[in-house]
């Protein structure tokens, strides 16, 4: 027999694995051997409030930063007065099967209020009159020599080709050659989509003007055209979000000019670089249903004397310390930059050092994408930037202060200039005037001054140690080891490329810890919850406003908190829920004439709770009920009765009270159903989506249990006990699927990203193997029909589903899909392992981390089940600090796919029921007791 190296390596790996996995997880680093080029290559740091993305360039370092309370908008009323007048009619239409009519009525009368519009007519006439631009760029002979160029078209917006964060009026110009045989023919100009309005000129003559409609298909009279060179000039007016000459989604179709009666294939293409000039960047305010999270600013470091080549370049993120480090060698000097976001000191701290004295020279400057921003000199070691959000109530100030060891420190041209220092420490603070959703009277300048006093003069080492210590109170509560792998030697981006085909379970362990890192960095007690992008955003018009979508995304952000031992990080979410329950009371009354509180499918910094966007998906009533489940789960995991009594139950109860009033008898079946609502973003406005019923049933059951636990509200509990039995049940449809709707109308070819009707499987427990195995099989069938491929968060949800179906290998297939390089239109993970919807959306990071945990331990059926969905890909492993319902913390080890031992720590006493395969035991535990069992669940 021939022993290949691969065989020997595998044997060694097995032996090492079998005998002993050294517990210390070796893999706590993301690292790269080149600087970030794109934002999603950069490494994120955050203290829950301030977030920063580190590009780590050698000649120029870029640190893009955010502060969690800088949003557009202002405190205002989001509820449309008297909406409830239309409720009965919308319901009647839905009961009669008239969905389109119901959606039209709801669209007209039932959506929330938008923010105020600016004076569009005035602005358009100013732009037409040429305000802000020299001469008339429509003319053929206009001198555009000094204009820059931009690629046209750009279907995803001019933001994607260089005009980032630009809204407003932009002129585009180019020329095209007309062949002699087109003479006398009228021509067609096909531009398809333009965002949003255009004034299009050929040789100085207006040939078309369209506002927000498609397609742009203009006929140009022959008399306007010359043989040879002609000029086309387009004034594009973009009011909000993506802008520019968009062309076709199918980028193989081109925009251009051709004779009437011919086709574009026989025409002249206009796909090329056009000249452009920004005329104005202050379009009138576009009414918005809800506000958007905003970028704050950019810190740029411009290094001097970087002439020779750099060697040994490396940038890393150490998850154990939450410190990012950039190191490289230049002119035989070893340079090091450390970056972290300190919670105790409320600042981003950057420390630069070198192996040789006097080696550090650079300028540091602040800038911002906000048009309304101004840099000031504060004193001889500090500069500041003030920003004012357009059309909104919020402003912010950020300060940059420096301290040097030796060398000189001055402020020159509004930049901090450092020459020949041995060491430098930079402190970046930031704050806004946001106090709470009704109060914007904060004083960021004062806040920053106070923070600076605490920073300047303190030794860097003690600031660093305080940061590490505070961070580790969260991070060190949990450890995971899936063994070591060869690929750990690779830079993270290369490792990601290889993951799908490699034997690299350690990368999954890293991904779990990265999820924990991201949550610690974006959701600290006292702050705002993690939004769609956590706290990291560089765009003025971020995707979906980078707000809080509550029909899956916000909840997914908080899936890891309990299991992955980060329960304290729920605080921002729980405070938000409390505030939403106040605003949601008005919405419940105004829209449904109901008690309690309601939250629809989105919210923002200002706690909007009314329906937004469009009636086919914006009217979804179970946001409050789903969020209430997080409060109940917190109680299940911690046994904290005080929390249940004072925080959770009052909010849960008021959510249940809403549904007591809202649920209505279905005339056909007699069941209590939820209407109007939708099965998130699939199938439009309906009566009775399955997801709603699962969520409401779960809420009622949780309220019943809570009232029993607390010995309160007997009558209310009795009323819920009666009602819960009347709620429409889960149903199995004709394809063996769990029905998504009341009627059996599921389309088995539908690959929609939302798989809402399986909510009862995860994160709920309305459908479990113990309760109803047949329903579980039907749910599995539904998921099989939906297929695997999906957006980032949907992949993450499916990991959890397959774990609950106890199919570890299928769950692993989804892990591999989530941990694959993201591309245009391809979900997965970016270079920095941020989840790609695409675009970046952080929920998948959290849902993925939770899903891997769900493969190892589950505790939603009244007992703790060990290794319920262990995939073949993780044969060896050890986890400590994994939490289970009942207030238990587990240390669990397995070898060769089999449980080796488990240690249970009881935090609140009570009976611990454990299951592993066919074995089951019950231990009566004491508070603080630790119970050790072997792989057969026998006490050790
Ligand atoms: C929901 C999803 C989208 C996206 C958005 C933020 O509307 O359907 O895919 O994740 O939230």
PDB file of N, CA, C and O in Angstrom, residues 74-97:
ATOM      1  N   UNK A  74     -36.689  63.688  10.850  1.00  0.00           N
ATOM      2  CA  UNK A  74     -36.863  64.436  12.097  1.00  0.00           C
ATOM      3  C   UNK A  74     -38.084  63.880  12.838  1.00  0.00           C
ATOM      4  O   UNK A  74     -38.876  63.125  12.249  1.00  0.00           O
ATOM      5  N   UNK A  75     -38.245  64.266  14.097  1.00  0.00           N
ATOM      6  CA  UNK A  75     -39.453  63.795  14.798  1.00  0.00           C
ATOM      7  C   UNK A  75     -40.692  64.313  14.065  1.00  0.00           C
ATOM      8  O   UNK A  75     -40.771  65.501  13.744  1.00  0.00           O
ATOM      9  N   UNK A  76     -41.613  63.428  13.755  1.00  0.00           N
ATOM     10  CA  UNK A  76     -42.850  63.856  13.088  1.00  0.00           C
ATOM     11  C   UNK A  76     -43.893  62.755  13.234  1.00  0.00           C
ATOM     12  O   UNK A  76     -43.574  61.633  13.656  1.00  0.00           O
ATOM     13  N   UNK A  77     -45.113  63.089  12.847  1.00  0.00           N
ATOM     14  CA  UNK A  77     -46.182  62.099  12.903  1.00  0.00           C
ATOM     15  C   UNK A  77     -46.149  61.227  11.642  1.00  0.00           C
ATOM     16  O   UNK A  77     -46.115  61.743  10.531  1.00  0.00           O
ATOM     17  N   UNK A  78     -46.146  59.917  11.809  1.00  0.00           N
ATOM     18  CA  UNK A  78     -46.115  58.999  10.669  1.00  0.00           C
ATOM     19  C   UNK A  78     -47.509  58.421  10.355  1.00  0.00           C
ATOM     20  O   UNK A  78     -47.674  57.709   9.381  1.00  0.00           O
ATOM     21  N   UNK A  79     -48.473  58.687  11.237  1.00  0.00           N
ATOM     22  CA  UNK A  79     -49.783  58.026  11.094  1.00  0.00           C
ATOM     23  C   UNK A  79     -50.779  58.877  10.321  1.00  0.00           C
ATOM     24  O   UNK A  79     -50.930  60.061  10.603  1.00  0.00           O
ATOM     25  N   UNK A  80     -51.480  58.224   9.394  1.00  0.00           N
ATOM     26  CA  UNK A  80     -52.487  58.944   8.627  1.00  0.00           C
ATOM     27  C   UNK A  80     -53.791  58.971   9.422  1.00  0.00           C
ATOM     28  O   UNK A  80     -54.306  57.902   9.797  1.00  0.00           O
ATOM     29  N   UNK A  81     -54.265  60.132   9.650  1.00  0.00           N
ATOM     30  CA  UNK A  81     -55.478  60.274  10.471  1.00  0.00           C
ATOM     31  C   UNK A  81     -56.669  59.587   9.811  1.00  0.00           C
ATOM     32  O   UNK A  81     -56.869  59.693   8.609  1.00  0.00           O
ATOM     33  N   UNK A  82     -57.402  58.847  10.612  1.00  0.00           N
ATOM     34  CA  UNK A  82     -58.657  58.276  10.125  1.00  0.00           C
ATOM     35  C   UNK A  82     -58.507  57.088   9.197  1.00  0.00           C
ATOM     36  O   UNK A  82     -59.471  56.675   8.545  1.00  0.00           O
ATOM     37  N   UNK A  83     -57.301  56.504   9.134  1.00  0.00           N
ATOM     38  CA  UNK A  83     -57.101  55.356   8.224  1.00  0.00           C
ATOM     39  C   UNK A  83     -58.072  54.226   8.551  1.00  0.00           C
ATOM     40  O   UNK A  83     -58.529  53.505   7.655  1.00  0.00           O
ATOM     41  N   UNK A  84     -58.430  54.084   9.832  1.00  0.00           N
ATOM     42  CA  UNK A  84     -59.260  52.944  10.237  1.00  0.00           C
ATOM     43  C   UNK A  84     -60.632  52.942   9.558  1.00  0.00           C
ATOM     44  O   UNK A  84     -61.275  51.907   9.483  1.00  0.00           O
ATOM     45  N   UNK A  85     -61.040  54.095   9.009  1.00  0.00           N
ATOM     46  CA  UNK A  85     -62.338  54.149   8.310  1.00  0.00           C
ATOM     47  C   UNK A  85     -62.382  53.180   7.126  1.00  0.00           C
ATOM     48  O   UNK A  85     -63.432  52.771   6.685  1.00  0.00           O
ATOM     49  N   UNK A  86     -61.186  52.876   6.596  1.00  0.00           N
ATOM     50  CA  UNK A  86     -61.134  52.053   5.380  1.00  0.00           C
ATOM     51  C   UNK A  86     -60.903  50.577   5.656  1.00  0.00           C
ATOM     52  O   UNK A  86     -60.906  49.756   4.753  1.00  0.00           O
ATOM     53  N   UNK A  87     -60.673  50.255   6.924  1.00  0.00           N
ATOM     54  CA  UNK A  87     -60.317  48.881   7.275  1.00  0.00           C
ATOM     55  C   UNK A  87     -61.394  47.876   6.836  1.00  0.00           C
ATOM     56  O   UNK A  87     -61.084  46.875   6.178  1.00  0.00           O
ATOM     57  N   UNK A  88     -62.633  48.166   7.174  1.00  0.00           N
ATOM     58  CA  UNK A  88     -63.708  47.209   6.881  1.00  0.00           C
ATOM     59  C   UNK A  88     -63.822  46.973   5.373  1.00  0.00           C
ATOM     60  O   UNK A  88     -63.985  45.834   4.918  1.00  0.00           O
ATOM     61  N   UNK A  89     -63.673  48.044   4.597  1.00  0.00           N
ATOM     62  CA  UNK A  89     -63.817  47.922   3.144  1.00  0.00           C
ATOM     63  C   UNK A  89     -62.645  47.119   2.545  1.00  0.00           C
ATOM     64  O   UNK A  89     -62.847  46.284   1.657  1.00  0.00           O
ATOM     65  N   UNK A  90     -61.458  47.362   3.052  1.00  0.00           N
ATOM     66  CA  UNK A  90     -60.299  46.597   2.553  1.00  0.00           C
ATOM     67  C   UNK A  90     -60.522  45.117   2.859  1.00  0.00           C
ATOM     68  O   UNK A  90     -60.297  44.240   2.019  1.00  0.00           O
ATOM     69  N   UNK A  91     -60.978  44.843   4.058  1.00  0.00           N
ATOM     70  CA  UNK A  91     -61.246  43.442   4.430  1.00  0.00           C
ATOM     71  C   UNK A  91     -62.326  42.827   3.535  1.00  0.00           C
ATOM     72  O   UNK A  91     -62.190  41.693   3.069  1.00  0.00           O
ATOM     73  N   UNK A  92     -63.379  43.600   3.300  1.00  0.00           N
ATOM     74  CA  UNK A  92     -64.475  43.070   2.476  1.00  0.00           C
ATOM     75  C   UNK A  92     -63.950  42.700   1.080  1.00  0.00           C
ATOM     76  O   UNK A  92     -64.217  41.615   0.576  1.00  0.00           O
ATOM     77  N   UNK A  93     -63.162  43.598   0.518  1.00  0.00           N
ATOM     78  CA  UNK A  93     -62.623  43.325  -0.827  1.00  0.00           C
ATOM     79  C   UNK A  93     -61.769  42.059  -0.820  1.00  0.00           C
ATOM     80  O   UNK A  93     -61.851  41.233  -1.719  1.00  0.00           O
ATOM     81  N   UNK A  94     -60.966  41.910   0.231  1.00  0.00           N
ATOM     82  CA  UNK A  94     -60.112  40.715   0.293  1.00  0.00           C
ATOM     83  C   UNK A  94     -60.955  39.454   0.457  1.00  0.00           C
ATOM     84  O   UNK A  94     -60.696  38.435  -0.198  1.00  0.00           O
ATOM     85  N   UNK A  95     -61.965  39.537   1.294  1.00  0.00           N
ATOM     86  CA  UNK A  95     -62.830  38.362   1.467  1.00  0.00           C
ATOM     87  C   UNK A  95     -63.527  37.999   0.158  1.00  0.00           C
ATOM     88  O   UNK A  95     -63.811  36.840  -0.109  1.00  0.00           O
ATOM     89  N   UNK A  96     -63.779  39.009  -0.656  1.00  0.00           N
ATOM     90  CA  UNK A  96     -64.442  38.733  -1.947  1.00  0.00           C
ATOM     91  C   UNK A  96     -63.432  38.373  -3.034  1.00  0.00           C
ATOM     92  O   UNK A  96     -63.772  38.265  -4.204  1.00  0.00           O
ATOM     93  N   UNK A  97     -62.189  38.239  -2.654  1.00  0.00           N
ATOM     94  CA  UNK A  97     -61.161  37.829  -3.623  1.00  0.00           C
ATOM     95  C   UNK A  97     -60.712  38.963  -4.530  1.00  0.00           C
ATOM     96  O   UNK A  97     -60.097  38.735  -5.574  1.00  0.00           O
TER      97      UNK A  97
END
